[in-house]
């Protein structure tokens, strides 16, 4: 059983609060697949560059994305494997049509926990690991 501390609860609530905005969640999902400049992320998400920059600044302050400057361009990515896993789990639980996935069985026939890859195969749709972009755009 998980028994979180008060500081853990506060930090988790702030993190999930940031991801409540669909634009921010989309930005984190895309940045978890590679390194992209603000213009590319803004175009993919469907917002203006200033709007994307404001959201990315909040995500960066929270430690959900990291940034690197190259000349006049700012590139963003997600490096924390916990954040990447969180994004993957969110989209493994939500179908492309927005409905929630039924929980896959956690135990195999012998009563042992199934590996994540096997549980993923039991979902009614394939898990999208790339979220629409691949590689760096420079």
PDB file of N, CA and C in Angstrom, residues 40-103:
ATOM      1  N   UNK A  40       7.976  24.441 -33.643  1.00  0.00           N
ATOM      2  CA  UNK A  40       7.490  23.114 -34.034  1.00  0.00           C
ATOM      3  C   UNK A  40       6.432  22.626 -33.058  1.00  0.00           C
ATOM      4  N   UNK A  41       6.705  22.775 -31.763  1.00  0.00           N
ATOM      5  CA  UNK A  41       5.735  22.348 -30.751  1.00  0.00           C
ATOM      6  C   UNK A  41       4.440  23.147 -30.866  1.00  0.00           C
ATOM      7  N   UNK A  42       4.551  24.453 -31.053  1.00  0.00           N
ATOM      8  CA  UNK A  42       3.356  25.301 -31.169  1.00  0.00           C
ATOM      9  C   UNK A  42       2.514  24.878 -32.364  1.00  0.00           C
ATOM     10  N   UNK A  43       3.163  24.634 -33.506  1.00  0.00           N
ATOM     11  CA  UNK A  43       2.429  24.228 -34.710  1.00  0.00           C
ATOM     12  C   UNK A  43       1.744  22.883 -34.510  1.00  0.00           C
ATOM     13  N   UNK A  44       2.435  21.954 -33.877  1.00  0.00           N
ATOM     14  CA  UNK A  44       1.876  20.609 -33.675  1.00  0.00           C
ATOM     15  C   UNK A  44       0.688  20.642 -32.718  1.00  0.00           C
ATOM     16  N   UNK A  45       0.768  21.494 -31.695  1.00  0.00           N
ATOM     17  CA  UNK A  45      -0.296  21.588 -30.692  1.00  0.00           C
ATOM     18  C   UNK A  45      -1.432  22.482 -31.177  1.00  0.00           C
ATOM     19  N   UNK A  46      -1.127  23.383 -32.119  1.00  0.00           N
ATOM     20  CA  UNK A  46      -2.167  24.250 -32.666  1.00  0.00           C
ATOM     21  C   UNK A  46      -2.369  25.537 -31.894  1.00  0.00           C
ATOM     22  N   UNK A  47      -1.280  26.056 -31.321  1.00  0.00           N
ATOM     23  CA  UNK A  47      -1.345  27.324 -30.594  1.00  0.00           C
ATOM     24  C   UNK A  47      -0.265  28.254 -31.139  1.00  0.00           C
ATOM     25  N   UNK A  48      -0.327  29.521 -30.748  1.00  0.00           N
ATOM     26  CA  UNK A  48       0.690  30.479 -31.172  1.00  0.00           C
ATOM     27  C   UNK A  48       2.006  30.195 -30.444  1.00  0.00           C
ATOM     28  N   UNK A  49       3.099  30.683 -31.007  1.00  0.00           N
ATOM     29  CA  UNK A  49       4.410  30.516 -30.372  1.00  0.00           C
ATOM     30  C   UNK A  49       4.438  31.166 -28.986  1.00  0.00           C
ATOM     31  N   UNK A  50       3.909  32.400 -28.808  1.00  0.00           N
ATOM     32  CA  UNK A  50       3.906  32.974 -27.451  1.00  0.00           C
ATOM     33  C   UNK A  50       3.116  32.125 -26.442  1.00  0.00           C
ATOM     34  N   UNK A  51       1.990  31.563 -26.878  1.00  0.00           N
ATOM     35  CA  UNK A  51       1.197  30.713 -25.977  1.00  0.00           C
ATOM     36  C   UNK A  51       1.980  29.464 -25.601  1.00  0.00           C
ATOM     37  N   UNK A  52       2.586  28.817 -26.593  1.00  0.00           N
ATOM     38  CA  UNK A  52       3.395  27.625 -26.313  1.00  0.00           C
ATOM     39  C   UNK A  52       4.552  27.978 -25.388  1.00  0.00           C
ATOM     40  N   UNK A  53       5.192  29.111 -25.617  1.00  0.00           N
ATOM     41  CA  UNK A  53       6.318  29.535 -24.776  1.00  0.00           C
ATOM     42  C   UNK A  53       5.897  29.731 -23.327  1.00  0.00           C
ATOM     43  N   UNK A  54       4.727  30.322 -23.113  1.00  0.00           N
ATOM     44  CA  UNK A  54       4.236  30.522 -21.741  1.00  0.00           C
ATOM     45  C   UNK A  54       3.988  29.181 -21.050  1.00  0.00           C
ATOM     46  N   UNK A  55       3.351  28.260 -21.750  1.00  0.00           N
ATOM     47  CA  UNK A  55       3.095  26.938 -21.165  1.00  0.00           C
ATOM     48  C   UNK A  55       4.407  26.201 -20.897  1.00  0.00           C
ATOM     49  N   UNK A  56       5.333  26.255 -21.849  1.00  0.00           N
ATOM     50  CA  UNK A  56       6.617  25.568 -21.684  1.00  0.00           C
ATOM     51  C   UNK A  56       7.419  26.153 -20.526  1.00  0.00           C
ATOM     52  N   UNK A  57       7.320  27.456 -20.309  1.00  0.00           N
ATOM     53  CA  UNK A  57       8.018  28.080 -19.180  1.00  0.00           C
ATOM     54  C   UNK A  57       7.501  27.521 -17.857  1.00  0.00           C
ATOM     55  N   UNK A  58       6.192  27.354 -17.743  1.00  0.00           N
ATOM     56  CA  UNK A  58       5.617  26.781 -16.515  1.00  0.00           C
ATOM     57  C   UNK A  58       6.058  25.335 -16.336  1.00  0.00           C
ATOM     58  N   UNK A  59       6.058  24.575 -17.426  1.00  0.00           N
ATOM     59  CA  UNK A  59       6.477  23.175 -17.362  1.00  0.00           C
ATOM     60  C   UNK A  59       7.958  23.065 -17.004  1.00  0.00           C
ATOM     61  N   UNK A  60       8.750  23.988 -17.517  1.00  0.00           N
ATOM     62  CA  UNK A  60      10.182  23.982 -17.213  1.00  0.00           C
ATOM     63  C   UNK A  60      10.422  24.315 -15.743  1.00  0.00           C
ATOM     64  N   UNK A  61       9.732  25.320 -15.221  1.00  0.00           N
ATOM     65  CA  UNK A  61       9.882  25.676 -13.805  1.00  0.00           C
ATOM     66  C   UNK A  61       9.514  24.511 -12.889  1.00  0.00           C
ATOM     67  N   UNK A  62       8.549  23.715 -13.317  1.00  0.00           N
ATOM     68  CA  UNK A  62       8.121  22.561 -12.523  1.00  0.00           C
ATOM     69  C   UNK A  62       9.041  21.359 -12.706  1.00  0.00           C
ATOM     70  N   UNK A  63       9.982  21.446 -13.645  1.00  0.00           N
ATOM     71  CA  UNK A  63      10.906  20.342 -13.874  1.00  0.00           C
ATOM     72  C   UNK A  63      10.364  19.248 -14.771  1.00  0.00           C
ATOM     73  N   UNK A  64       9.247  19.507 -15.450  1.00  0.00           N
ATOM     74  CA  UNK A  64       8.664  18.485 -16.321  1.00  0.00           C
ATOM     75  C   UNK A  64       9.324  18.450 -17.696  1.00  0.00           C
ATOM     76  N   UNK A  65       9.833  19.580 -18.157  1.00  0.00           N
ATOM     77  CA  UNK A  65      10.588  19.626 -19.412  1.00  0.00           C
ATOM     78  C   UNK A  65      11.906  20.345 -19.140  1.00  0.00           C
ATOM     79  N   UNK A  66      12.877  20.078 -19.988  1.00  0.00           N
ATOM     80  CA  UNK A  66      14.137  20.814 -19.903  1.00  0.00           C
ATOM     81  C   UNK A  66      14.338  21.552 -21.216  1.00  0.00           C
ATOM     82  N   UNK A  67      15.140  22.599 -21.164  1.00  0.00           N
ATOM     83  CA  UNK A  67      15.335  23.446 -22.339  1.00  0.00           C
ATOM     84  C   UNK A  67      16.818  23.632 -22.612  1.00  0.00           C
ATOM     85  N   UNK A  68      17.092  23.863 -23.891  1.00  0.00           N
ATOM     86  CA  UNK A  68      18.453  24.125 -24.339  1.00  0.00           C
ATOM     87  C   UNK A  68      18.377  25.194 -25.415  1.00  0.00           C
ATOM     88  N   UNK A  69      19.254  26.179 -25.301  1.00  0.00           N
ATOM     89  CA  UNK A  69      19.278  27.259 -26.292  1.00  0.00           C
ATOM     90  C   UNK A  69      20.338  26.948 -27.339  1.00  0.00           C
ATOM     91  N   UNK A  70      19.964  27.191 -28.593  1.00  0.00           N
ATOM     92  CA  UNK A  70      20.903  27.074 -29.709  1.00  0.00           C
ATOM     93  C   UNK A  70      20.715  28.323 -30.564  1.00  0.00           C
ATOM     94  N   UNK A  71      21.628  29.259 -30.421  1.00  0.00           N
ATOM     95  CA  UNK A  71      21.461  30.541 -31.100  1.00  0.00           C
ATOM     96  C   UNK A  71      20.263  31.272 -30.525  1.00  0.00           C
ATOM     97  N   UNK A  72      19.326  31.627 -31.396  1.00  0.00           N
ATOM     98  CA  UNK A  72      18.113  32.315 -30.937  1.00  0.00           C
ATOM     99  C   UNK A  72      16.960  31.353 -30.676  1.00  0.00           C
ATOM    100  N   UNK A  73      17.175  30.082 -30.905  1.00  0.00           N
ATOM    101  CA  UNK A  73      16.091  29.099 -30.750  1.00  0.00           C
ATOM    102  C   UNK A  73      16.216  28.342 -29.438  1.00  0.00           C
ATOM    103  N   UNK A  74      15.067  28.040 -28.865  1.00  0.00           N
ATOM    104  CA  UNK A  74      14.985  27.282 -27.619  1.00  0.00           C
ATOM    105  C   UNK A  74      14.412  25.906 -27.955  1.00  0.00           C
ATOM    106  N   UNK A  75      15.086  24.850 -27.515  1.00  0.00           N
ATOM    107  CA  UNK A  75      14.639  23.482 -27.748  1.00  0.00           C
ATOM    108  C   UNK A  75      14.197  22.866 -26.424  1.00  0.00           C
ATOM    109  N   UNK A  76      13.112  22.113 -26.472  1.00  0.00           N
ATOM    110  CA  UNK A  76      12.551  21.493 -25.271  1.00  0.00           C
ATOM    111  C   UNK A  76      12.490  19.987 -25.440  1.00  0.00           C
ATOM    112  N   UNK A  77      12.683  19.291 -24.327  1.00  0.00           N
ATOM    113  CA  UNK A  77      12.563  17.840 -24.299  1.00  0.00           C
ATOM    114  C   UNK A  77      12.203  17.402 -22.880  1.00  0.00           C
ATOM    115  N   UNK A  78      11.768  16.161 -22.762  1.00  0.00           N
ATOM    116  CA  UNK A  78      11.551  15.543 -21.452  1.00  0.00           C
ATOM    117  C   UNK A  78      12.656  14.519 -21.279  1.00  0.00           C
ATOM    118  N   UNK A  79      13.440  14.669 -20.228  1.00  0.00           N
ATOM    119  CA  UNK A  79      14.530  13.736 -19.975  1.00  0.00           C
ATOM    120  C   UNK A  79      14.243  12.799 -18.811  1.00  0.00           C
ATOM    121  N   UNK A  80      13.340  13.181 -17.940  1.00  0.00           N
ATOM    122  CA  UNK A  80      13.038  12.390 -16.748  1.00  0.00           C
ATOM    123  C   UNK A  80      12.232  11.155 -17.140  1.00  0.00           C
ATOM    124  N   UNK A  81      12.776   9.952 -16.926  1.00  0.00           N
ATOM    125  CA  UNK A  81      12.043   8.740 -17.302  1.00  0.00           C
ATOM    126  C   UNK A  81      10.721   8.580 -16.550  1.00  0.00           C
ATOM    127  N   UNK A  82      10.606   9.179 -15.362  1.00  0.00           N
ATOM    128  CA  UNK A  82       9.348   9.106 -14.620  1.00  0.00           C
ATOM    129  C   UNK A  82       8.250   9.890 -15.337  1.00  0.00           C
ATOM    130  N   UNK A  83       8.602  11.049 -15.874  1.00  0.00           N
ATOM    131  CA  UNK A  83       7.624  11.863 -16.604  1.00  0.00           C
ATOM    132  C   UNK A  83       7.216  11.149 -17.889  1.00  0.00           C
ATOM    133  N   UNK A  84       8.190  10.557 -18.580  1.00  0.00           N
ATOM    134  CA  UNK A  84       7.887   9.811 -19.809  1.00  0.00           C
ATOM    135  C   UNK A  84       6.948   8.653 -19.491  1.00  0.00           C
ATOM    136  N   UNK A  85       7.237   7.916 -18.418  1.00  0.00           N
ATOM    137  CA  UNK A  85       6.379   6.788 -18.029  1.00  0.00           C
ATOM    138  C   UNK A  85       4.980   7.271 -17.655  1.00  0.00           C
ATOM    139  N   UNK A  86       4.888   8.412 -16.976  1.00  0.00           N
ATOM    140  CA  UNK A  86       3.587   8.966 -16.597  1.00  0.00           C
ATOM    141  C   UNK A  86       2.758   9.285 -17.835  1.00  0.00           C
ATOM    142  N   UNK A  87       3.379   9.933 -18.822  1.00  0.00           N
ATOM    143  CA  UNK A  87       2.671  10.273 -20.063  1.00  0.00           C
ATOM    144  C   UNK A  87       2.224   9.000 -20.781  1.00  0.00           C
ATOM    145  N   UNK A  88       3.107   8.010 -20.852  1.00  0.00           N
ATOM    146  CA  UNK A  88       2.738   6.751 -21.505  1.00  0.00           C
ATOM    147  C   UNK A  88       1.566   6.086 -20.791  1.00  0.00           C
ATOM    148  N   UNK A  89       1.580   6.113 -19.462  1.00  0.00           N
ATOM    149  CA  UNK A  89       0.490   5.502 -18.704  1.00  0.00           C
ATOM    150  C   UNK A  89      -0.827   6.243 -18.907  1.00  0.00           C
ATOM    151  N   UNK A  90      -0.765   7.561 -18.983  1.00  0.00           N
ATOM    152  CA  UNK A  90      -1.987   8.336 -19.225  1.00  0.00           C
ATOM    153  C   UNK A  90      -2.625   7.903 -20.534  1.00  0.00           C
ATOM    154  N   UNK A  91      -1.803   7.838 -21.602  1.00  0.00           N
ATOM    155  CA  UNK A  91      -2.363   7.524 -22.909  1.00  0.00           C
ATOM    156  C   UNK A  91      -2.599   6.031 -23.115  1.00  0.00           C
ATOM    157  N   UNK A  92      -2.050   5.187 -22.247  1.00  0.00           N
ATOM    158  CA  UNK A  92      -2.398   3.768 -22.273  1.00  0.00           C
ATOM    159  C   UNK A  92      -3.780   3.563 -21.664  1.00  0.00           C
ATOM    160  N   UNK A  93      -4.180   4.490 -20.801  1.00  0.00           N
ATOM    161  CA  UNK A  93      -5.455   4.363 -20.097  1.00  0.00           C
ATOM    162  C   UNK A  93      -6.606   5.056 -20.821  1.00  0.00           C
ATOM    163  N   UNK A  94      -6.287   5.908 -21.798  1.00  0.00           N
ATOM    164  CA  UNK A  94      -7.317   6.645 -22.529  1.00  0.00           C
ATOM    165  C   UNK A  94      -7.267   6.233 -23.992  1.00  0.00           C
ATOM    166  N   UNK A  95      -8.397   5.768 -24.498  1.00  0.00           N
ATOM    167  CA  UNK A  95      -8.489   5.333 -25.894  1.00  0.00           C
ATOM    168  C   UNK A  95      -8.417   6.536 -26.829  1.00  0.00           C
ATOM    169  N   UNK A  96      -8.056   6.309 -28.101  1.00  0.00           N
ATOM    170  CA  UNK A  96      -8.028   7.408 -29.066  1.00  0.00           C
ATOM    171  C   UNK A  96      -9.355   8.166 -29.161  1.00  0.00           C
ATOM    172  N   UNK A  97     -10.466   7.500 -28.874  1.00  0.00           N
ATOM    173  CA  UNK A  97     -11.772   8.183 -28.924  1.00  0.00           C
ATOM    174  C   UNK A  97     -12.104   8.906 -27.616  1.00  0.00           C
ATOM    175  N   UNK A  98     -11.191   8.864 -26.634  1.00  0.00           N
ATOM    176  CA  UNK A  98     -11.393   9.559 -25.370  1.00  0.00           C
ATOM    177  C   UNK A  98     -12.008   8.707 -24.275  1.00  0.00           C
ATOM    178  N   UNK A  99     -12.436   7.499 -24.590  1.00  0.00           N
ATOM    179  CA  UNK A  99     -13.006   6.636 -23.550  1.00  0.00           C
ATOM    180  C   UNK A  99     -11.881   6.035 -22.708  1.00  0.00           C
ATOM    181  N   UNK A 100     -12.215   5.630 -21.497  1.00  0.00           N
ATOM    182  CA  UNK A 100     -11.227   5.029 -20.613  1.00  0.00           C
ATOM    183  C   UNK A 100     -11.082   3.550 -20.918  1.00  0.00           C
ATOM    184  N   UNK A 101      -9.858   3.089 -20.835  1.00  0.00           N
ATOM    185  CA  UNK A 101      -9.566   1.683 -21.106  1.00  0.00           C
ATOM    186  C   UNK A 101      -9.987   0.827 -19.926  1.00  0.00           C
ATOM    187  N   UNK A 102     -10.453  -0.378 -20.212  1.00  0.00           N
ATOM    188  CA  UNK A 102     -10.659  -1.302 -19.101  1.00  0.00           C
ATOM    189  C   UNK A 102      -9.291  -1.690 -18.549  1.00  0.00           C
ATOM    190  N   UNK A 103      -9.220  -1.924 -17.264  1.00  0.00           N
ATOM    191  CA  UNK A 103      -7.943  -2.319 -16.677  1.00  0.00           C
ATOM    192  C   UNK A 103      -7.555  -3.702 -17.166  1.00  0.00           C
TER     193      UNK A 103
END
